[in-house]
Coordinates of C-alpha atoms and ligand atoms in Angstrom, one line a residue:
Chain A
X131 CA -51.0 31.3 85.0
X132 CA -47.9 30.4 83.1
X133 CA -47.9 28.3 79.8
X134 CA -44.3 27.0 78.7
X135 CA -44.8 25.7 75.0
X136 CA -42.1 23.3 73.9
X137 CA -41.3 23.4 70.2
X138 CA -38.6 21.8 68.0
X139 CA -39.4 22.9 64.4
X140 CA -37.8 19.5 63.2
X141 CA -39.5 16.2 64.2
X142 CA -37.6 13.7 66.0
X143 CA -35.3 15.8 68.3
X144 CA -36.9 14.3 71.6
X145 CA -39.3 17.2 72.1
X146 CA -42.1 14.8 73.7
X147 CA -39.5 12.6 75.6
X148 CA -38.2 15.7 77.1
X149 CA -41.7 17.0 77.8
X150 CA -42.5 13.9 79.7
X151 CA -39.5 14.3 81.6
X152 CA -40.1 17.8 82.6
X153 CA -43.6 16.9 83.6
X154 CA -42.4 14.6 86.3
X155 CA -40.4 17.1 87.5
X156 CA -43.0 19.8 87.6
X157 CA -45.2 20.6 90.4
X158 CA -48.8 21.3 90.2
X159 CA -49.1 21.6 86.4
X160 CA -51.4 20.6 83.8
X161 CA -50.1 18.8 80.5
X162 CA -51.7 19.8 77.4
X163 CA -50.6 17.7 73.9
X164 CA -51.1 20.3 71.3
X165 CA -49.3 18.0 68.6
X166 CA -53.0 17.0 67.7
X167 CA -51.8 15.4 64.4
X168 CA -49.4 12.8 65.7
X169 CA -49.9 12.9 69.4
X170 CA -47.4 10.8 71.3
X171 CA -47.3 12.0 74.8
X172 CA -50.0 9.9 76.1
X173 CA -47.8 6.8 75.2
X174 CA -45.7 7.9 78.1
X175 CA -48.6 9.2 80.3
X176 CA -51.1 6.4 79.9
X177 CA -53.8 9.0 80.7
X178 CA -57.0 7.8 82.2
X179 CA -59.7 9.4 80.0
X180 CA -62.3 11.2 82.5
X181 CA -64.0 13.2 79.8
X182 CA -64.3 12.6 76.1
X183 CA -65.7 15.2 73.6
X184 CA -66.3 15.5 69.8
X185 CA -64.2 18.2 67.9
X186 CA -66.6 19.7 65.3
X187 CA -64.5 21.3 62.6
X188 CA -65.7 22.9 59.3
X189 CA -68.5 21.6 56.8
X190 CA -68.4 19.5 53.7
X191 CA -70.6 19.8 50.5
X192 CA -72.8 16.8 49.8
X193 CA -74.7 16.6 46.5
X194 CA -78.2 15.2 46.7
X195 CA -78.5 13.3 43.6
X196 CA -82.2 13.5 43.4
X197 CA -82.5 17.2 43.3
X198 CA -79.3 17.9 41.2
X199 CA -79.9 18.5 37.5
X200 CA -76.4 18.3 36.4
X201 CA -76.3 22.0 35.4
X202 CA -72.7 22.3 36.3
X203 CA -72.4 25.4 38.3
X204 CA -71.0 23.9 41.3
X205 CA -68.2 22.6 39.0
X206 CA -67.3 25.8 37.3
X207 CA -67.4 27.8 40.7
X208 CA -65.4 25.4 43.0
X209 CA -61.8 26.3 43.1
X210 CA -60.6 23.3 44.7
X211 CA -61.5 20.8 42.2
X212 CA -64.0 19.3 44.8
X213 CA -66.6 18.2 42.6
X214 CA -66.2 15.6 39.8
X215 CA -67.9 15.4 36.5
X216 CA -70.3 12.7 38.0
X217 CA -71.4 15.5 40.3
X218 CA -69.7 13.9 43.4
X219 CA -67.9 15.8 46.0
X220 CA -64.2 14.6 46.9
X221 CA -64.3 14.8 50.7
X222 CA -60.4 15.0 50.5
X223 CA -60.3 17.9 48.2
X224 CA -63.4 20.1 49.5
X225 CA -62.3 22.9 51.5
X226 CA -65.5 23.7 53.0
X227 CA -65.9 27.2 51.5
X228 CA -69.7 26.6 50.8
X229 CA -69.7 28.6 47.6
X230 CA -71.3 25.6 45.6
X231 CA -73.8 25.3 48.5
X232 CA -74.9 29.0 48.1
X233 CA -74.8 29.0 44.3
X234 CA -76.5 25.9 43.5
X235 CA -80.0 27.0 41.6
X236 CA -81.5 23.6 43.0
X237 CA -80.6 24.1 46.4
X238 CA -79.4 20.4 46.0
X239 CA -76.0 20.5 48.1
X240 CA -76.3 19.9 51.9
X241 CA -73.3 21.1 54.0
X242 CA -73.3 19.0 57.2
X243 CA -70.6 19.9 60.0
X244 CA -68.1 17.4 60.2
X245 CA -66.6 15.5 62.8
X246 CA -63.0 16.1 62.7
X247 CA -61.6 14.6 65.6
X248 CA -61.8 14.0 69.7
X249 CA -60.5 15.6 72.4
X250 CA -60.1 14.5 76.2
X251 CA -59.6 15.7 79.5
X252 CA -57.5 12.9 81.7
X253 CA -55.8 12.3 84.8
X254 CA -52.1 11.0 84.8
X255 CA -49.8 10.1 87.7
X256 CA -48.2 13.6 86.9
X257 CA -51.5 15.5 87.1
X258 CA -54.3 16.3 84.5
X259 CA -53.8 16.3 80.9
X260 CA -55.7 17.7 78.0
X261 CA -55.1 16.0 74.6
X262 CA -56.9 15.3 71.6
X263 CA -56.8 13.0 68.4
X264 CA -57.3 14.7 64.9
X265 CA -59.3 12.6 62.5
X266 CA -57.2 11.0 59.6
X267 CA -56.8 13.3 56.7
X268 CA -58.6 16.2 58.4
X269 CA -58.2 20.0 58.5
X270 CA -58.5 22.5 61.2
X271 CA -55.7 21.4 63.4
X272 CA -54.9 25.2 64.4
X273 CA -58.5 25.3 65.7
X274 CA -58.1 22.2 67.7
X275 CA -54.8 23.3 69.2
X276 CA -56.4 26.6 70.2
X277 CA -59.5 24.6 71.8
X278 CA -57.1 22.4 73.7
X279 CA -55.2 25.2 74.9
X280 CA -58.2 27.0 76.2
X281 CA -59.4 23.9 77.8
X282 CA -56.0 23.4 79.5
X283 CA -56.2 27.0 80.9
X284 CA -59.6 26.5 82.2
X285 CA -58.9 23.3 83.9
X286 CA -55.7 24.8 85.4
X287 CA -57.7 27.8 87.0
X288 CA -60.6 25.6 88.1
X289 CA -58.1 23.2 90.0
X290 CA -55.5 25.7 91.3
X291 CA -52.8 24.6 89.0
X292 CA -50.4 27.5 88.1
X293 CA -48.4 26.0 85.3
X294 CA -49.1 24.4 81.8
X295 CA -46.8 22.5 80.2
X296 CA -47.6 22.1 76.4
X297 CA -46.0 19.7 73.9
X298 CA -46.2 21.4 70.6
X299 CA -46.6 20.4 66.9
X300 CA -43.5 20.3 64.5
X301 CA -43.1 23.1 61.5
X302 CA -44.2 26.4 61.6
X303 CA -47.7 26.2 59.9
X304 CA -51.2 26.6 61.1
X305 CA -51.2 24.5 64.4
X306 CA -47.8 25.9 65.5
X307 CA -49.1 29.6 64.8
X308 CA -52.1 28.5 66.8
X309 CA -49.8 27.2 69.7
X310 CA -47.7 30.5 70.4
X311 CA -50.2 33.0 70.6
X312 CA -50.3 34.0 74.4
X313 CA -47.7 31.5 75.6
X314 CA -45.6 32.4 78.6
X315 CA -42.3 31.2 77.1
X316 CA -41.2 28.7 74.5
X317 CA -38.6 26.2 75.0
X318 CA -36.9 25.0 71.7
X319 CA -35.6 21.3 71.9
X320 CA -33.3 20.8 68.6
X321 CA -30.7 18.6 67.6
X322 CA -27.0 19.5 66.4
X323 CA -27.7 18.6 62.8
X324 CA -27.5 21.0 59.7
X325 CA -31.4 20.5 59.5
X326 CA -32.1 21.0 62.9
X327 CA -30.3 24.3 62.8
X328 CA -32.3 25.3 59.6
X329 CA -35.7 24.2 61.4
X330 CA -34.9 26.0 64.5
X331 CA -34.1 29.3 62.7
X332 CA -37.3 29.2 60.9
X333 CA -39.4 28.5 64.2
X334 CA -37.5 31.1 65.8
X335 CA -38.3 33.7 63.0
X336 CA -42.1 32.8 63.7
X337 CA -41.6 33.2 67.3
X338 CA -40.2 36.5 66.9
X339 CA -43.8 37.6 65.3
X340 CA -45.4 36.6 68.8
X341 CA -42.6 38.3 71.0
X342 CA -42.4 35.2 73.2
X343 CA -39.3 34.7 75.4
X344 CA -37.3 32.0 74.3
X345 CA -35.0 29.1 75.9
X346 CA -33.3 26.3 74.1
X347 CA -31.5 23.2 74.8
X348 CA -29.8 20.7 72.3
X349 CA -30.2 17.2 72.5
X350 CA -27.9 14.8 71.2
X351 CA -25.2 17.3 71.4
X352 CA -22.5 15.0 71.1
X353 CA -23.4 13.7 67.6
X354 CA -21.9 16.8 66.2
X355 CA -20.2 19.5 68.7
X356 CA -19.6 21.7 66.1
X357 CA -23.3 22.0 65.1
X358 CA -23.8 22.2 68.8
X359 CA -21.8 25.5 68.9
X360 CA -23.5 26.8 65.6
X361 CA -26.9 26.3 67.5
X362 CA -25.8 27.9 70.7
X363 CA -24.5 30.9 68.7
X364 CA -27.8 31.4 66.8
X365 CA -29.7 31.3 70.0
X366 CA -27.4 34.0 71.7
X367 CA -28.0 36.0 68.3
X368 CA -31.7 35.7 68.7
X369 CA -31.8 36.5 72.4
X370 CA -32.6 32.8 73.3
X371 CA -31.3 31.6 76.7
X372 CA -29.0 28.5 76.2
X373 CA -30.2 25.8 78.8
X374 CA -27.9 23.3 78.0
X375 CA -26.5 20.0 76.3
X376 CA -28.2 16.7 76.6
X377 CA -25.8 13.8 75.5
X378 CA -26.9 11.1 73.1
X379 CA -28.5 8.5 75.3
X380 CA -30.3 5.4 74.6
X381 CA -32.2 5.8 77.6
X382 CA -34.5 7.7 75.9
X383 CA -35.7 5.2 73.5
X384 CA -35.6 2.3 75.9
X385 CA -37.8 4.3 78.5
X386 CA -40.1 5.1 75.7
X387 CA -40.5 1.4 74.8
X388 CA -41.7 0.8 78.4
X389 CA -44.0 3.7 78.3
X390 CA -41.9 5.8 80.9
X391 CA -40.2 8.7 81.4
X392 CA -36.5 8.8 81.9
X393 CA -36.5 9.5 85.4
X394 CA -39.0 6.1 85.8
X395 CA -36.4 4.2 83.9
X396 CA -33.2 2.3 85.2
X397 CA -30.6 4.0 87.3
X398 CA -30.0 7.8 88.0
X399 CA -27.0 8.8 85.7
X400 CA -25.5 12.1 84.6
X401 CA -28.3 12.4 82.1
X402 CA -30.8 12.8 84.7
X403 CA -28.9 15.1 86.6
X404 CA -28.5 17.4 83.2
X405 CA -32.3 17.2 82.4
X406 CA -33.1 18.3 86.2
X407 CA -30.5 21.0 85.8
X408 CA -32.2 22.3 82.8
X409 CA -35.9 22.0 83.9
X410 CA -34.4 24.2 87.0
X411 CA -33.4 26.8 84.6
X412 CA -36.7 27.0 83.0
X413 CA -38.8 27.1 86.0
X414 CA -36.7 29.6 87.8
X415 CA -36.1 31.8 84.6
X416 CA -37.3 35.3 84.7
X417 CA -39.9 34.9 81.9
X418 CA -41.6 32.1 84.0
X419 CA -42.2 34.0 87.2
X420 CA -45.3 33.1 89.0
X421 CA -46.8 36.4 89.0
X422 CA -47.0 36.2 85.0
X423 CA -45.1 39.5 84.6
X424 CA -44.2 39.4 80.8
X425 CA -40.5 39.4 80.4
X426 CA -39.8 41.8 77.4
X427 CA -36.1 41.9 77.8
X428 CA -36.3 37.9 77.2
X429 CA -38.4 38.0 73.9
X430 CA -37.1 36.4 70.9
X431 CA -35.7 39.0 68.3
Chain B
X254 CA -44.2 7.0 38.6
X255 CA -44.7 9.4 41.6
X256 CA -43.6 8.1 45.0
X257 CA -44.3 10.3 47.9
X258 CA -42.2 9.6 51.0
X259 CA -44.0 10.2 54.2
X260 CA -43.7 9.2 57.8
X261 CA -46.2 10.2 60.5
X262 CA -43.6 10.9 63.0
X263 CA -41.2 13.5 62.1
X264 CA -37.5 12.9 62.2
X265 CA -37.7 9.2 61.2
X266 CA -35.5 9.7 58.0
X267 CA -37.8 10.8 55.7
X268 CA -35.6 13.4 54.1
X269 CA -32.8 10.9 54.0
X270 CA -34.6 8.3 52.1
X271 CA -36.2 10.7 49.5
X272 CA -33.0 12.2 48.7
X273 CA -30.8 8.8 48.8
X274 CA -33.5 7.4 46.6
X275 CA -33.2 10.2 43.9
X276 CA -29.4 10.3 43.7
X277 CA -29.4 6.3 43.4
X278 CA -31.6 6.5 40.5
X279 CA -29.3 9.3 39.3
X280 CA -31.3 10.4 36.1
X281 CA -34.8 10.7 34.7
X282 CA -35.9 11.8 38.1
X283 CA -37.0 14.6 40.0
X284 CA -37.0 15.5 43.8
X285 CA -39.9 17.6 45.1
X286 CA -39.6 19.0 48.7
X287 CA -43.2 19.3 49.7
X288 CA -42.5 19.6 53.5
X289 CA -42.8 23.3 52.8
X290 CA -42.7 24.3 56.4
X291 CA -39.4 23.1 57.1
X292 CA -37.6 22.4 53.8
X293 CA -34.5 20.4 53.9
X294 CA -34.1 18.3 51.1
X295 CA -31.8 20.9 49.4
X296 CA -29.4 20.8 52.3
X297 CA -28.7 17.3 51.1
X298 CA -29.1 17.2 47.6
X299 CA -27.1 20.7 47.2
X300 CA -28.7 21.4 44.0
X301 CA -27.9 24.4 41.6
X302 CA -31.1 26.7 41.8
X303 CA -31.8 28.3 38.7
X304 CA -34.8 30.4 39.5
X305 CA -37.0 31.0 42.5
X306 CA -40.5 32.4 42.2
X307 CA -43.0 33.8 44.6
X308 CA -46.2 32.1 44.9
X309 CA -49.4 33.9 45.9
X310 CA -53.0 32.8 46.7
X311 CA -55.9 35.1 45.7
X312 CA -57.5 37.2 48.1
X313 CA -60.3 40.0 47.9
X314 CA -59.5 43.6 47.6
X315 CA -62.7 45.7 48.1
X316 CA -63.3 48.8 46.2
X317 CA -64.7 51.4 48.9
X318 CA -66.4 53.5 46.4
X319 CA -68.3 51.0 45.2
X320 CA -69.1 49.0 48.3
X321 CA -72.7 49.8 49.9
X322 CA -71.8 47.6 53.0
X323 CA -74.8 45.3 52.5
X324 CA -72.7 42.6 54.2
X325 CA -73.5 39.8 51.5
X326 CA -69.7 38.9 51.5
X327 CA -69.4 38.4 55.4
X328 CA -72.1 36.1 55.1
X329 CA -70.8 33.9 52.6
X330 CA -67.4 33.5 54.0
X331 CA -67.1 30.7 56.0
X332 CA -63.7 31.4 57.2
X333 CA -64.5 35.0 59.0
X334 CA -61.8 36.5 56.7
X335 CA -64.1 39.3 55.5
X336 CA -66.5 41.3 58.0
X337 CA -68.6 44.5 57.6
X338 CA -68.1 46.7 60.5
X339 CA -70.5 49.4 60.2
X340 CA -70.7 50.2 56.4
X341 CA -66.8 49.6 56.3
X342 CA -65.5 45.8 55.0
X343 CA -62.5 44.6 56.7
X344 CA -60.4 41.9 55.2
X345 CA -58.2 39.5 57.2
X346 CA -55.8 38.3 54.6
X347 CA -54.4 35.4 56.9
X348 CA -57.6 33.7 57.2
X349 CA -58.7 33.7 53.6
X350 CA -58.7 30.5 51.9
X351 CA -59.2 31.9 48.5
X352 CA -62.5 30.5 47.6
X353 CA -63.8 33.6 45.7
X354 CA -67.3 33.4 47.2
X355 CA -67.3 36.9 48.4
X356 CA -66.3 38.2 44.8
X357 CA -69.0 36.2 43.2
X358 CA -71.9 37.5 45.7
X359 CA -71.1 40.9 45.8
X360 CA -74.0 42.5 44.1
X361 CA -71.8 45.8 43.2
X362 CA -69.0 44.1 41.8
X363 CA -67.0 46.0 44.6
X364 CA -64.7 43.0 44.8
X365 CA -61.7 42.3 42.7
X366 CA -58.5 40.1 44.0
X367 CA -55.0 40.8 45.0
X368 CA -52.7 38.2 46.3
X369 CA -51.3 37.0 49.6
X370 CA -47.8 35.5 49.5
X371 CA -47.8 31.6 50.5
X372 CA -44.1 31.6 50.1
X373 CA -41.6 30.8 47.0
X374 CA -41.0 27.9 44.9
X375 CA -37.4 27.0 43.5
X376 CA -36.2 25.1 40.7
X377 CA -32.9 23.6 40.2
X378 CA -30.9 20.3 39.5
X379 CA -28.1 18.4 40.3
X380 CA -26.2 16.3 37.9
X381 CA -29.3 15.7 35.8
X382 CA -31.6 15.3 39.0
X383 CA -34.4 18.0 38.8
X384 CA -35.1 19.5 42.0
X385 CA -38.2 21.7 43.1
X386 CA -38.9 22.7 46.5
X387 CA -41.6 24.9 48.2
X388 CA -40.8 27.0 51.1
X389 CA -43.7 28.4 53.1
X390 CA -43.5 32.2 54.3
X391 CA -42.6 32.5 57.8
X392 CA -46.2 33.4 59.3
X393 CA -48.2 31.9 56.7
X394 CA -50.4 29.2 58.2
X395 CA -51.6 27.5 55.0
X396 CA -49.3 24.8 53.7
X397 CA -51.6 22.9 51.2
X398 CA -51.9 25.4 48.5
X399 CA -48.0 25.9 48.3
X400 CA -47.7 21.9 48.2
X401 CA -50.3 21.7 45.5
X402 CA -48.2 24.4 43.4
X403 CA -44.9 22.4 43.9
X404 CA -46.6 19.3 42.8
X405 CA -48.2 20.8 39.8
X406 CA -44.8 22.2 38.7
X407 CA -43.3 18.5 38.3
X408 CA -42.2 17.2 35.3
X409 CA -44.9 14.1 34.3
X410 CA -42.1 12.4 32.1
X411 CA -39.9 12.1 34.9
X412 CA -39.8 9.6 38.1
X413 CA -41.1 12.1 40.8
X414 CA -40.0 11.6 44.4
X415 CA -42.0 13.7 47.1
X416 CA -40.4 14.4 50.3
X417 CA -43.8 14.8 52.3
X418 CA -44.5 16.7 55.6
X419 CA -45.0 14.8 58.6
X420 CA -48.2 14.1 60.2
X421 CA -51.6 12.9 59.0
X422 CA -53.5 16.0 58.4
X423 CA -54.2 18.1 55.6
X424 CA -50.6 19.1 54.3
X425 CA -49.4 15.4 54.2
X426 CA -52.8 14.6 52.0
X427 CA -51.7 17.0 49.8
X428 CA -48.4 15.6 49.6
X429 CA -49.8 12.2 49.0
X430 CA -52.8 12.5 46.9
X431 CA -52.6 11.2 43.5
X432 CA -49.1 9.4 44.0
X433 CA -48.5 5.8 42.8
X434 CA -46.7 4.6 45.7
X435 CA -46.1 6.0 49.5
X436 CA -43.1 5.0 51.0
X437 CA -43.4 5.2 54.8
X438 CA -40.2 5.9 56.9
X439 CA -40.4 4.7 60.4
X440 CA -38.4 3.9 63.3
X441 CA -39.4 0.8 65.8
X442 CA -40.4 2.9 68.8
X443 CA -43.8 3.2 70.4
X444 CA -43.9 6.8 69.0
X445 CA -42.8 5.7 65.5
X446 CA -45.5 2.7 65.4
X447 CA -48.1 4.9 66.8
X448 CA -47.8 7.8 64.2
X449 CA -47.3 5.0 61.4
X450 CA -50.6 3.4 62.4
X451 CA -52.0 7.1 61.8
X452 CA -50.4 7.4 58.4
X453 CA -51.2 4.1 57.0
X454 CA -54.9 4.8 57.8
X455 CA -54.6 8.2 56.0
X456 CA -52.9 6.2 53.1
X457 CA -55.9 3.8 52.9
X458 CA -58.1 6.8 52.8
X459 CA -56.6 7.6 49.4
X460 CA -56.5 4.0 48.1
X461 CA -52.6 4.3 47.3
X462 CA -50.1 1.0 47.8
X463 CA -47.5 1.6 50.3
X464 CA -44.5 0.0 51.9
X465 CA -42.1 0.8 54.8
X466 CA -38.5 1.7 55.3
X467 CA -37.5 1.0 59.0
X468 CA -34.9 3.2 60.0
X469 CA -32.5 2.8 63.0
X470 CA -34.0 -0.7 62.6
X471 CA -32.1 -2.0 65.6
X472 CA -33.1 0.5 68.5
X473 CA -36.5 0.1 70.2
X474 CA -38.5 -3.1 70.0
X475 CA -40.2 -5.6 67.4
X476 CA -43.8 -4.3 67.4
X477 CA -43.6 -2.2 64.2
X478 CA -42.3 -5.6 62.3
X479 CA -45.2 -7.3 63.8
X480 CA -47.7 -4.4 62.8
X481 CA -46.4 -4.5 59.2
X482 CA -46.9 -8.4 58.9
X483 CA -50.3 -8.1 60.3
X484 CA -51.4 -5.2 58.2
X485 CA -49.6 -6.6 55.3
X486 CA -47.5 -3.4 54.5
X487 CA -44.2 -4.8 53.0
X488 CA -41.0 -3.9 54.8
X489 CA -38.7 -3.2 51.7
X490 CA -35.6 -1.7 53.3
X491 CA -34.2 -1.6 56.8
X492 CA -31.3 0.9 57.8
X493 CA -29.7 -0.2 61.1
X494 CA -28.7 2.3 63.9
X495 CA -25.0 3.5 63.0
X496 CA -23.6 6.4 64.8
X497 CA -21.4 6.9 61.5
X498 CA -24.9 7.4 59.6
X499 CA -26.1 9.9 62.3
X500 CA -22.9 11.8 62.0
X501 CA -23.0 12.0 58.1
X502 CA -26.7 13.1 58.5
X503 CA -25.8 15.9 61.2
X504 CA -23.3 17.2 58.4
X505 CA -26.1 17.1 55.9
X506 CA -24.0 14.7 53.8
X507 CA -25.6 11.7 51.9
X508 CA -25.5 8.2 52.4
X509 CA -24.8 6.8 48.7
X510 CA -21.9 9.0 48.4
X511 CA -20.4 8.6 51.7
X512 CA -21.1 4.9 52.1
X513 CA -21.1 3.6 48.6
X514 CA -22.8 0.2 49.2
X515 CA -25.9 2.2 50.0
X516 CA -26.2 3.1 46.5
X517 CA -26.8 -0.2 45.4
X518 CA -29.3 -0.5 48.2
X519 CA -31.5 2.3 47.3
X520 CA -31.3 1.3 43.8
X521 CA -32.7 -2.2 44.6
X522 CA -35.4 -0.3 46.8
X523 CA -36.7 1.6 43.9
X524 CA -36.9 -2.0 41.9
X525 CA -39.1 -3.4 44.7
X526 CA -41.3 -0.3 44.9
X527 CA -41.8 -0.5 41.1
X528 CA -42.5 -4.4 41.2
X529 CA -44.8 -3.7 44.2
X530 CA -46.8 -1.1 42.6
X531 CA -47.2 -3.2 39.4
X532 CA -48.6 -6.3 41.2
X533 CA -50.8 -4.0 43.5
X534 CA -52.3 -2.6 40.0
X535 CA -52.9 -6.0 38.7
X536 CA -54.5 -7.3 41.6
X537 CA -56.9 -4.2 41.7
X538 CA -57.6 -4.7 37.9
X539 CA -58.8 -8.5 38.4
X540 CA -60.9 -7.2 41.7
X541 CA -62.7 -4.7 39.5
Ligands
SF4_41 S1 -75.0 23.4 40.8 FE1 -76.6 22.1 41.9 S2 -78.0 21.2 40.5 FE2 -76.0 22.2 39.3 S3 -74.8 20.2 38.8 FE3 -74.1 21.4 41.1 S4 -75.4 20.3 42.4 FE4 -76.2 19.9 40.6
SF4_42 S1 -68.0 23.5 49.4 FE1 -66.5 24.6 48.4 S2 -64.6 23.4 48.1 FE2 -66.2 22.2 48.8 S3 -67.0 21.4 46.7 FE3 -68.2 23.3 47.5 S4 -67.2 24.8 46.2 FE4 -65.9 23.1 46.3
SF4_43 S1 -70.8 42.4 49.4 FE1 -69.9 44.0 48.0 S2 -71.2 45.7 48.6 FE2 -71.8 44.3 50.0 S3 -70.4 44.7 51.7 FE3 -69.3 43.2 50.7 S4 -68.1 44.4 49.4 FE4 -69.6 45.8 49.9
SF4_44 S1 -62.1 34.4 49.0 FE1 -63.5 33.1 50.1 S2 -62.4 32.8 52.4 FE2 -61.6 34.5 51.4 S3 -62.6 36.7 52.0 FE3 -63.6 35.8 50.1 S4 -65.2 34.2 50.8 FE4 -63.7 34.6 52.6

């Protein structure tokens, strides 16, 4: 089983559009949208939901006013400013640590488990897809990412697919950490801007902790050819295979507006040829060998 | 006045709007970079940094001499950050949420606190514009505590402009909670609109007024305009797609300096935000 995870550090580099394009080129794969906080891949995939499940995250404190004597212990002990001086819990601030629950002398505080979102197993025209929706203002995005990655793996095993393509979240925080552990290889989609380079550097630093083999491609490279070169140099320094450059092309936005990937939209152009070449390099890279032998030579440094 | 600049989807131009807005105001303003996972505002503002501090969060430190291995600490911990194996206590620092429960519950007083580094906060300024940013340590999973520290360091006498992280979950909430106004930056594409809807829902939970900047306003389609109208989210500014702007951005230069007519535009944007916030407050007072 191979799992390819696609990250960008910075948002808006075209990561999801490229993931969708790769999905249409891949054979026999399971798609996983691990950008649970702002999942967009389904907009290009129109998944038919086969199974819908609740995602239960942590618990939150709820004070029962009829039992509360107003002793103030909970307010004193809560380190998250979660309880108002009228003895009401602010659900947004409550971290779910349960300290007030355990220390309330009147046992006046309930601690119900929260439904933090939903996750789905679906069918798409490119194969099965596992995706999720984290509830608004929720925590536990890392937990949800781990859950849907696990389910993608199960699904792939059950249905005999040997490749998972995972659209990862932006940033370097908890959902990204949850999406890196145990991945077969990482593809970074970046853009030639000072911020793109800076953000890529941070994601690369993180990936180096996980000893994942890395590859990178530069989208909209022609916006700033010098930055493109700087990014490629960074890649080489960090032992990341450079997959190629993709020109700025309005086809990305136009196909997105129609809910399609770039191969389903308009005429075939040099852009399509280039993306195919990049996919070819990814899938035939030694790190992605079908036997799942870890390619230690290719890990990010 | 605290204005939090957020976006739902990443890469829509949040940092561009936040830095240009701060530069257009020029004085009595402080820019807070709360996108601590990928802080970029300093690349554009180019402030002089006067000091950088390490920020820590408390985690338990167990005194093996006093500990009897009773297991009470592991029992209270909701995050599996402390466990007892045999008679020995193991702490997993990276899982700890710093609630202090284990220390409170330990009957032997065997637990004191040490720190785990969350990242750093830097302070600086450029030509009278104050600047604070947070930078999450690579490998650290929890950004909200660092975001809260950055916000706590802000000078309440200045206009605060916050560059918030993308998304709709806990880090963004930490960067929006308690703001007077949320400025959403989006682009008129299906991804932009989808993530904007989620972000607006989050803002509604917090009960803060919000308005829109539509960036690259002429790519994509018109749905975001229709959405703004039906949800009564005012569109306060549009920025056209212009290859020149994209190139200025790619070099981490700022619009108000490279194309001076934008200075006026961003200055007016602030005026609109102020007016809208005032009328929103008035309506709210009447409603109560
Ligand atoms: S600790 Fe319990 S009884 Fe005391 S104020 Fe809090 S909820 Fe009420
Ligand atoms: S559960 Fe923890 S964070 Fe929530 S209110 Fe109680 S003490 Fe505060
Ligand atoms: S609660 Fe205190 S005494 Fe008991 S196992 Fe934990 S550290 Fe040791
Ligand atoms: S401080 Fe709270 S989260 Fe950290 S180990 Fe102790 S009980 Fe667990």
